[in-house]
Amino acid sequence: MSSSLLGSLSDPLRWLLGDHADGFLTEVYERRPVVARHDDPDRFRSLLSLSEIDRLVSELDFQRGMLVMTDSSRTIAESDYVAPSGAVDRGAVASLYGSGATLILNQLQQSHSGMAALCRSLESVISCHVQTNTYLTPPSSQGFRTHYDNHDVLVIQIEGEKAWRLHDQPIAIPYRGEGFQPGVYPVGELSETFVLRAGDCAYVPRGLMHDAATSGDKPSLHITCGLIVRTWADVVLEAVSEVCVKDEAFRRSLPPGFANPGYDRAALGREFQTLIQRLSDQARLDHALDFAIREFVLSRESDVSGALLGAHEPLAAAYVARPSIWRIEEDGPDGDRPLRLIAPGGEMDFPGLDRAALERALSGAVFSPGDLGMADPAPVIRRLVAAGLIGAT
């Protein structure tokens, strides 16, 4: 991964959106689309390139679902390019692409260090899971018909140009399982058109109908970063679950005979309202939110590049934290637990370690082993390196 990419990812929203980053999370996010023009065709070339896509397709053994071919003008069956074994047929992919089909690499962040770093940096800012889909569309072609996504996307134009059309929003903020179904919602009125050129970026909220086609006589290569969020519904459901587990009123059965015709629903309604009031009185944000935070942090992927190389070498002169999400828990219920770090991939206890030393290591500022103020900082530094939380500079 290049040093220029690492520098850009220190402030990912600024890199992607420029001045639109100001107020993006408070005034734009989930509300309206934004197009950021940078007049710099090479702005995002450190992420990916057409030649790298060509190399990946020719070298990697893609399996079913990892690589997809699509074309808005015809139906392409998976069997047209995937063998019965599940392996993607490279020759079929090249042939379909040559005849106008769009090539999609799904979840490339799982195997590409630059894309993984992009996702981690955005996750540390937005606090949501970020995934990538990479689209290579031939000239004068279109991969999908007009549709909406059930997650917000940041569209990063790497090479070529793509003409976008945005339409009305038929469904406000669809939930994760509310995928687009052709024919269910009308396309609606055209609301905005724009062309993304190499080095540009756009943000498109979920639920907004859109389509995009290659513009010009060159292929279009772009990355969509899908923002898979946790919602208030997730937190509310967790809070409700906590109350229902603790309060025996919610564990009582429905009255005998409730399913019979003519049963007095008015009585059920009164009891239901009583239970709703008990929920309101007892539900608390903190435990539900802490559960959501913990689950989110532990499910992240860490960057352990370099950990094996330095495992048996002397400590480096300086280290710096890598983009990541973490939290520190000081004590257990009885105050008898050592300092605990909740981080991607697991939990780590640090008996006897001063909290300030751990926070210093994870602050994002370059530090030397001596800056931690410990007689022997090696064990702590090596654990943090092995967990992918810090790296040598």
Coordinates of C-alpha atoms in Angstrom, one line a residue:
M1 CA 0.0 0.0 0.0
S2 CA 1.4 3.4 -1.0
S3 CA 2.3 6.1 1.5
S4 CA 0.1 8.5 -0.5
L5 CA -2.9 6.3 0.0
L6 CA -2.2 6.0 3.7
G7 CA -1.9 9.8 4.0
S8 CA -5.2 10.3 2.1
L9 CA -7.0 7.9 4.4
S10 CA -6.1 9.9 7.5
D11 CA -9.2 12.0 6.5
P12 CA -11.2 9.8 4.2
L13 CA -14.3 12.0 3.8
R14 CA -12.1 15.0 2.9
W15 CA -10.2 12.9 0.4
L16 CA -13.4 11.6 -1.2
L17 CA -15.7 14.6 -0.9
G18 CA -13.4 17.6 -0.6
D19 CA -15.2 20.7 0.7
H20 CA -18.5 18.7 0.8
A21 CA -17.0 16.8 3.8
D22 CA -17.8 19.9 5.9
G23 CA -21.2 19.2 7.5
F24 CA -21.6 16.0 5.5
L25 CA -22.5 13.8 8.5
T26 CA -24.9 16.3 10.0
E27 CA -26.5 18.0 7.0
V28 CA -26.2 15.6 4.0
Y29 CA -25.9 12.0 5.2
E30 CA -29.2 10.1 4.6
R31 CA -30.8 13.3 3.2
R32 CA -29.6 14.1 -0.3
P33 CA -27.1 13.2 -2.9
V34 CA -23.8 15.1 -3.4
V35 CA -21.3 15.2 -6.3
A36 CA -17.7 16.1 -5.5
R37 CA -15.7 17.3 -8.5
H38 CA -11.9 17.4 -8.0
D39 CA -10.5 18.1 -11.5
D40 CA -7.8 15.6 -10.8
P41 CA -8.0 12.4 -12.9
D42 CA -5.3 10.7 -10.8
R43 CA -6.9 11.5 -7.4
F44 CA -8.0 7.9 -6.7
R45 CA -5.5 6.0 -8.8
S46 CA -3.6 4.8 -5.6
L47 CA -6.7 2.7 -4.8
L48 CA -7.1 0.7 -8.0
S49 CA -6.6 0.8 -11.8
L50 CA -7.9 -0.9 -14.9
S51 CA -4.6 -2.8 -15.3
E52 CA -4.8 -4.1 -11.8
I53 CA -8.4 -5.4 -12.4
D54 CA -7.0 -7.1 -15.5
R55 CA -4.3 -8.7 -13.4
L56 CA -6.7 -9.8 -10.6
V57 CA -9.1 -11.4 -13.1
S58 CA -6.2 -13.3 -14.8
E59 CA -4.5 -14.4 -11.7
L60 CA -7.0 -15.0 -8.9
D61 CA -9.3 -18.0 -8.6
F62 CA -12.6 -16.2 -8.2
Q63 CA -15.5 -18.4 -7.0
R64 CA -19.2 -18.0 -7.4
G65 CA -20.5 -14.7 -6.0
M66 CA -17.0 -13.1 -5.9
L67 CA -17.2 -12.0 -9.6
V68 CA -20.5 -11.2 -11.3
M69 CA -21.3 -10.3 -14.9
T70 CA -24.4 -8.2 -15.8
D71 CA -25.9 -6.2 -18.6
S72 CA -29.0 -4.1 -18.6
S73 CA -29.8 -5.0 -22.2
R74 CA -29.9 -8.8 -21.7
T75 CA -30.1 -11.6 -19.2
I76 CA -26.7 -13.2 -18.3
A77 CA -27.1 -16.4 -16.4
E78 CA -24.5 -17.3 -13.8
S79 CA -23.9 -20.6 -15.7
D80 CA -22.7 -18.5 -18.6
Y81 CA -19.4 -17.8 -16.8
V82 CA -19.4 -20.0 -13.7
A83 CA -18.5 -23.7 -13.9
P84 CA -20.5 -26.3 -12.0
S85 CA -17.7 -26.5 -9.5
G86 CA -18.3 -22.9 -8.6
A87 CA -15.1 -21.6 -10.3
V88 CA -15.4 -18.5 -12.5
D89 CA -14.4 -19.1 -16.1
R90 CA -11.9 -16.4 -17.0
G91 CA -12.3 -16.9 -20.7
A92 CA -16.1 -16.6 -20.5
V93 CA -15.7 -13.4 -18.4
A94 CA -13.4 -11.9 -21.0
S95 CA -15.8 -12.8 -23.8
L96 CA -18.8 -11.4 -22.0
Y97 CA -17.0 -8.2 -21.2
G98 CA -15.9 -7.9 -24.8
S99 CA -19.5 -8.0 -25.9
G100 CA -20.6 -5.3 -23.5
A101 CA -21.2 -6.9 -20.1
T102 CA -20.2 -5.2 -16.9
L103 CA -17.8 -7.0 -14.6
I104 CA -18.4 -6.7 -10.9
L105 CA -15.9 -7.7 -8.2
N106 CA -17.8 -8.1 -4.9
Q107 CA -16.2 -7.5 -1.5
L108 CA -12.8 -6.8 -2.9
Q109 CA -11.7 -5.4 0.5
Q110 CA -11.4 -9.0 1.7
S111 CA -8.4 -9.6 -0.6
H112 CA -7.1 -6.1 -1.5
S113 CA -5.1 -4.2 1.1
G114 CA -5.9 -0.7 -0.3
M115 CA -9.6 -1.4 -0.4
A116 CA -9.5 -2.9 3.1
A117 CA -7.7 0.3 4.4
L118 CA -10.3 2.5 2.7
C119 CA -13.1 0.5 4.4
R120 CA -11.4 0.6 7.8
S121 CA -10.8 4.4 7.6
L122 CA -14.5 5.1 6.7
E123 CA -15.7 2.7 9.4
S124 CA -13.7 4.6 12.0
V125 CA -15.4 7.9 11.0
I126 CA -19.0 6.7 10.3
S127 CA -19.3 3.8 12.8
C128 CA -20.8 1.4 10.3
H129 CA -19.7 -1.6 8.3
V130 CA -18.3 -0.6 4.9
Q131 CA -18.0 -3.0 2.0
T132 CA -17.0 -2.5 -1.7
N133 CA -18.2 -3.5 -5.0
T134 CA -16.0 -2.7 -8.0
Y135 CA -17.6 -2.1 -11.5
L136 CA -15.8 -2.3 -14.8
T137 CA -18.2 -1.3 -17.6
P138 CA -17.3 -1.3 -21.3
P139 CA -17.8 1.8 -23.5
S140 CA -21.5 2.6 -24.4
S141 CA -22.8 0.0 -21.9
Q142 CA -24.9 -0.1 -18.7
G143 CA -24.8 -2.8 -16.1
F144 CA -28.2 -2.4 -14.3
R145 CA -31.6 -1.0 -15.1
T146 CA -33.0 1.8 -12.9
H147 CA -33.1 0.6 -9.2
Y148 CA -32.5 1.7 -5.7
D149 CA -30.1 0.4 -3.1
N150 CA -31.0 -0.5 0.5
H151 CA -27.7 1.0 1.7
D152 CA -26.1 4.4 1.2
V153 CA -23.1 4.4 -1.3
L154 CA -20.1 6.5 -1.9
V155 CA -19.2 6.2 -5.6
I156 CA -15.5 6.6 -6.4
Q157 CA -14.7 7.1 -10.1
I158 CA -11.3 5.7 -10.9
E159 CA -11.0 5.7 -14.7
G160 CA -13.3 6.7 -17.6
E161 CA -16.6 8.4 -17.2
K162 CA -20.1 7.4 -16.1
A163 CA -23.4 9.3 -16.7
W164 CA -25.7 9.1 -13.7
R165 CA -29.5 9.7 -13.6
L166 CA -31.3 10.1 -10.3
H167 CA -35.0 9.8 -9.9
D168 CA -37.6 10.2 -7.2
Q169 CA -37.2 8.3 -3.9
P170 CA -40.1 5.8 -3.8
I171 CA -39.3 4.6 -0.3
A172 CA -37.7 6.6 2.4
I173 CA -34.7 5.0 4.1
P174 CA -35.4 1.4 3.3
Y175 CA -34.3 -1.1 5.9
R176 CA -31.6 -3.7 5.2
G177 CA -33.9 -6.5 4.0
E178 CA -36.0 -4.2 1.8
G179 CA -34.3 -4.8 -1.5
F180 CA -35.3 -3.4 -4.8
Q181 CA -38.0 -5.4 -6.7
P182 CA -38.5 -4.6 -10.4
G183 CA -42.0 -3.5 -11.2
V184 CA -43.0 -2.8 -7.6
Y185 CA -42.1 0.9 -7.6
P186 CA -42.4 3.3 -10.6
V187 CA -39.1 4.9 -11.7
G188 CA -40.6 8.4 -11.0
E189 CA -39.5 11.8 -12.2
L190 CA -35.9 12.5 -13.2
S191 CA -34.5 14.7 -10.5
E192 CA -30.8 15.1 -11.4
T193 CA -28.2 14.1 -14.0
F194 CA -24.4 14.3 -13.8
V195 CA -21.3 12.7 -15.3
L196 CA -18.6 11.3 -12.9
R197 CA -15.2 11.7 -14.4
A198 CA -12.0 10.1 -13.2
G199 CA -11.1 11.6 -9.8
D200 CA -14.7 12.5 -8.9
C201 CA -16.9 11.1 -6.1
A202 CA -20.6 11.0 -5.4
Y203 CA -22.8 10.1 -2.4
V204 CA -26.2 8.5 -3.1
P205 CA -28.5 7.9 -0.2
R206 CA -30.3 4.6 0.1
G207 CA -33.8 4.4 -1.5
L208 CA -33.0 6.9 -4.3
M209 CA -33.8 5.4 -7.7
H210 CA -30.8 5.7 -10.1
D211 CA -29.1 4.2 -13.1
A212 CA -25.7 4.8 -14.7
A213 CA -24.1 4.1 -18.1
T214 CA -20.6 4.6 -19.4
S215 CA -20.0 7.9 -21.1
G216 CA -17.4 8.4 -23.8
D217 CA -15.4 5.8 -25.7
K218 CA -13.3 4.5 -22.8
P219 CA -14.3 1.8 -20.2
S220 CA -15.5 3.1 -16.8
L221 CA -14.0 1.8 -13.6
H222 CA -15.6 2.8 -10.3
I223 CA -15.9 1.6 -6.7
T224 CA -19.0 1.8 -4.6
C225 CA -18.5 1.8 -0.9
G226 CA -21.7 0.5 0.7
L227 CA -22.4 1.9 4.1
I228 CA -24.2 -0.9 6.1
V229 CA -25.5 0.9 9.2
R230 CA -27.0 0.0 12.5
T231 CA -30.3 1.8 13.0
W232 CA -32.4 3.1 15.9
A233 CA -34.5 0.0 15.4
D234 CA -31.6 -2.2 16.3
V235 CA -31.0 -0.3 19.5
V236 CA -34.7 -0.2 20.4
L237 CA -35.1 -3.9 19.8
E238 CA -32.1 -4.7 22.1
A239 CA -33.5 -2.4 24.8
V240 CA -36.9 -4.1 24.5
S241 CA -35.3 -7.5 24.7
E242 CA -33.5 -6.5 27.9
V243 CA -36.7 -5.4 29.6
C244 CA -38.6 -8.5 28.4
V245 CA -35.9 -10.8 29.8
K246 CA -35.9 -9.1 33.2
D247 CA -39.6 -8.3 33.7
E248 CA -41.8 -11.4 34.4
A249 CA -44.9 -9.6 33.1
F250 CA -43.6 -10.1 29.5
R251 CA -43.0 -13.8 30.1
R252 CA -46.6 -14.6 31.0
S253 CA -48.6 -16.4 28.3
L254 CA -51.3 -14.8 26.3
P255 CA -54.7 -15.5 28.0
P256 CA -56.2 -18.9 27.3
G257 CA -58.6 -18.8 24.4
F258 CA -57.2 -15.6 22.9
A259 CA -57.3 -17.2 19.4
N260 CA -61.0 -18.1 19.6
P261 CA -63.6 -16.1 17.7
G262 CA -65.2 -13.4 19.8
Y263 CA -62.5 -13.2 22.4
D264 CA -62.5 -9.8 24.1
R265 CA -59.7 -7.9 22.4
A266 CA -60.5 -4.8 24.4
A267 CA -59.1 -6.6 27.5
L268 CA -56.0 -7.6 25.5
G269 CA -55.6 -4.0 24.3
R270 CA -55.6 -2.7 27.9
E271 CA -53.0 -5.2 29.0
F272 CA -50.9 -4.4 25.9
Q273 CA -50.9 -0.7 26.7
T274 CA -49.8 -1.6 30.3
L275 CA -46.9 -3.5 29.0
I276 CA -45.9 -0.7 26.6
Q277 CA -45.8 1.7 29.6
R278 CA -43.6 -0.8 31.5
L279 CA -41.3 -0.8 28.5
S280 CA -41.2 2.9 28.4
D281 CA -40.5 3.1 32.2
Q282 CA -37.7 0.5 32.1
A283 CA -36.0 0.7 28.7
R284 CA -32.5 2.3 29.0
L285 CA -30.2 3.4 26.2
D286 CA -26.8 2.7 27.8
H287 CA -26.9 -1.1 27.9
A288 CA -28.4 -1.4 24.4
L289 CA -26.0 1.1 22.9
D290 CA -23.0 -0.5 24.7
F291 CA -24.1 -3.9 23.2
A292 CA -24.3 -2.4 19.7
I293 CA -20.9 -0.7 20.1
R294 CA -19.2 -3.9 21.4
E295 CA -20.7 -6.0 18.7
F296 CA -19.6 -3.5 16.0
V297 CA -16.1 -3.2 17.3
L298 CA -15.5 -6.9 17.7
S299 CA -16.8 -7.6 14.2
R300 CA -14.3 -5.4 12.4
E301 CA -11.3 -6.6 10.5
S302 CA -7.8 -5.5 11.7
D303 CA -4.7 -4.8 9.6
V304 CA -2.0 -7.2 10.6
S305 CA 0.3 -6.5 7.7
G306 CA 3.9 -6.5 8.9
A307 CA 3.1 -8.3 12.1
L308 CA 5.0 -11.5 11.1
L309 CA 8.0 -9.7 9.7
G310 CA 8.6 -7.9 12.9
A311 CA 7.6 -10.6 15.4
H312 CA 11.2 -11.6 16.2
E313 CA 13.0 -8.3 15.4
P314 CA 13.9 -5.6 18.0
L315 CA 11.3 -3.0 18.6
A316 CA 11.2 -0.2 16.0
A317 CA 12.1 3.3 16.8
A318 CA 8.6 4.6 16.3
Y319 CA 5.0 3.4 15.9
V320 CA 1.7 4.8 15.0
A321 CA -1.9 3.6 15.4
R322 CA -3.7 2.3 12.4
P323 CA -7.3 3.3 11.5
S324 CA -9.5 1.2 13.7
I325 CA -12.3 1.3 16.2
W326 CA -11.6 0.4 19.9
R327 CA -12.7 1.1 23.4
I328 CA -11.2 0.6 26.8
E329 CA -13.0 -0.9 29.8
E330 CA -11.4 -0.2 33.2
D331 CA -13.1 -2.5 35.7
G332 CA -15.4 -5.5 36.0
P333 CA -18.5 -5.5 38.1
D334 CA -16.5 -5.9 41.3
G335 CA -13.6 -3.7 40.3
D336 CA -11.4 -6.8 40.0
R337 CA -10.7 -6.9 36.3
P338 CA -7.5 -5.5 34.7
L339 CA -7.5 -2.9 32.0
R340 CA -9.4 -4.4 29.0
L341 CA -9.1 -3.4 25.4
I342 CA -12.1 -4.2 23.1
A343 CA -10.8 -4.2 19.6
P344 CA -11.4 -5.8 16.1
G345 CA -11.1 -9.5 16.5
G346 CA -11.3 -9.8 20.2
E347 CA -10.6 -8.6 23.7
M348 CA -7.2 -8.1 25.4
D349 CA -6.5 -7.7 29.1
F350 CA -3.5 -5.7 30.3
P351 CA -2.8 -6.4 34.0
G352 CA -1.0 -3.6 35.7
L353 CA -0.9 -1.3 32.6
D354 CA -1.7 2.4 33.1
R355 CA -4.7 3.5 31.0
A356 CA -2.8 6.6 29.8
A357 CA 0.0 4.5 28.2
L358 CA -2.6 2.5 26.3
E359 CA -4.4 5.6 25.1
R360 CA -1.1 7.1 24.1
A361 CA -0.3 4.1 21.9
L362 CA -3.7 4.2 20.2
S363 CA -4.0 8.0 19.9
G364 CA -2.9 8.2 16.3
A365 CA 0.2 10.3 17.1
V366 CA 3.6 8.8 16.3
F367 CA 5.3 7.5 19.5
S368 CA 8.5 5.8 20.5
P369 CA 8.5 2.8 22.9
G370 CA 9.9 5.1 25.6
D371 CA 6.9 7.5 25.3
L372 CA 4.8 4.9 27.0
G373 CA 6.6 5.4 30.3
M374 CA 7.1 1.7 31.0
A375 CA 10.1 -0.2 32.2
D376 CA 9.5 -2.8 29.5
P377 CA 7.1 -1.7 26.7
A378 CA 7.9 -4.6 24.4
P379 CA 5.1 -7.0 25.5
V380 CA 2.4 -4.3 25.1
I381 CA 3.7 -3.0 21.8
R382 CA 4.1 -6.6 20.4
R383 CA 0.5 -7.4 21.4
L384 CA -0.8 -4.3 19.7
V385 CA 1.2 -4.9 16.6
A386 CA 0.0 -8.5 16.4
A387 CA -3.6 -7.3 16.8
G388 CA -3.1 -4.9 13.9
L389 CA -3.8 -1.8 16.0
I390 CA -0.4 -0.2 15.6
G391 CA 2.5 -0.5 13.1
A392 CA 6.1 0.6 12.8
T393 CA 6.6 3.9 10.9

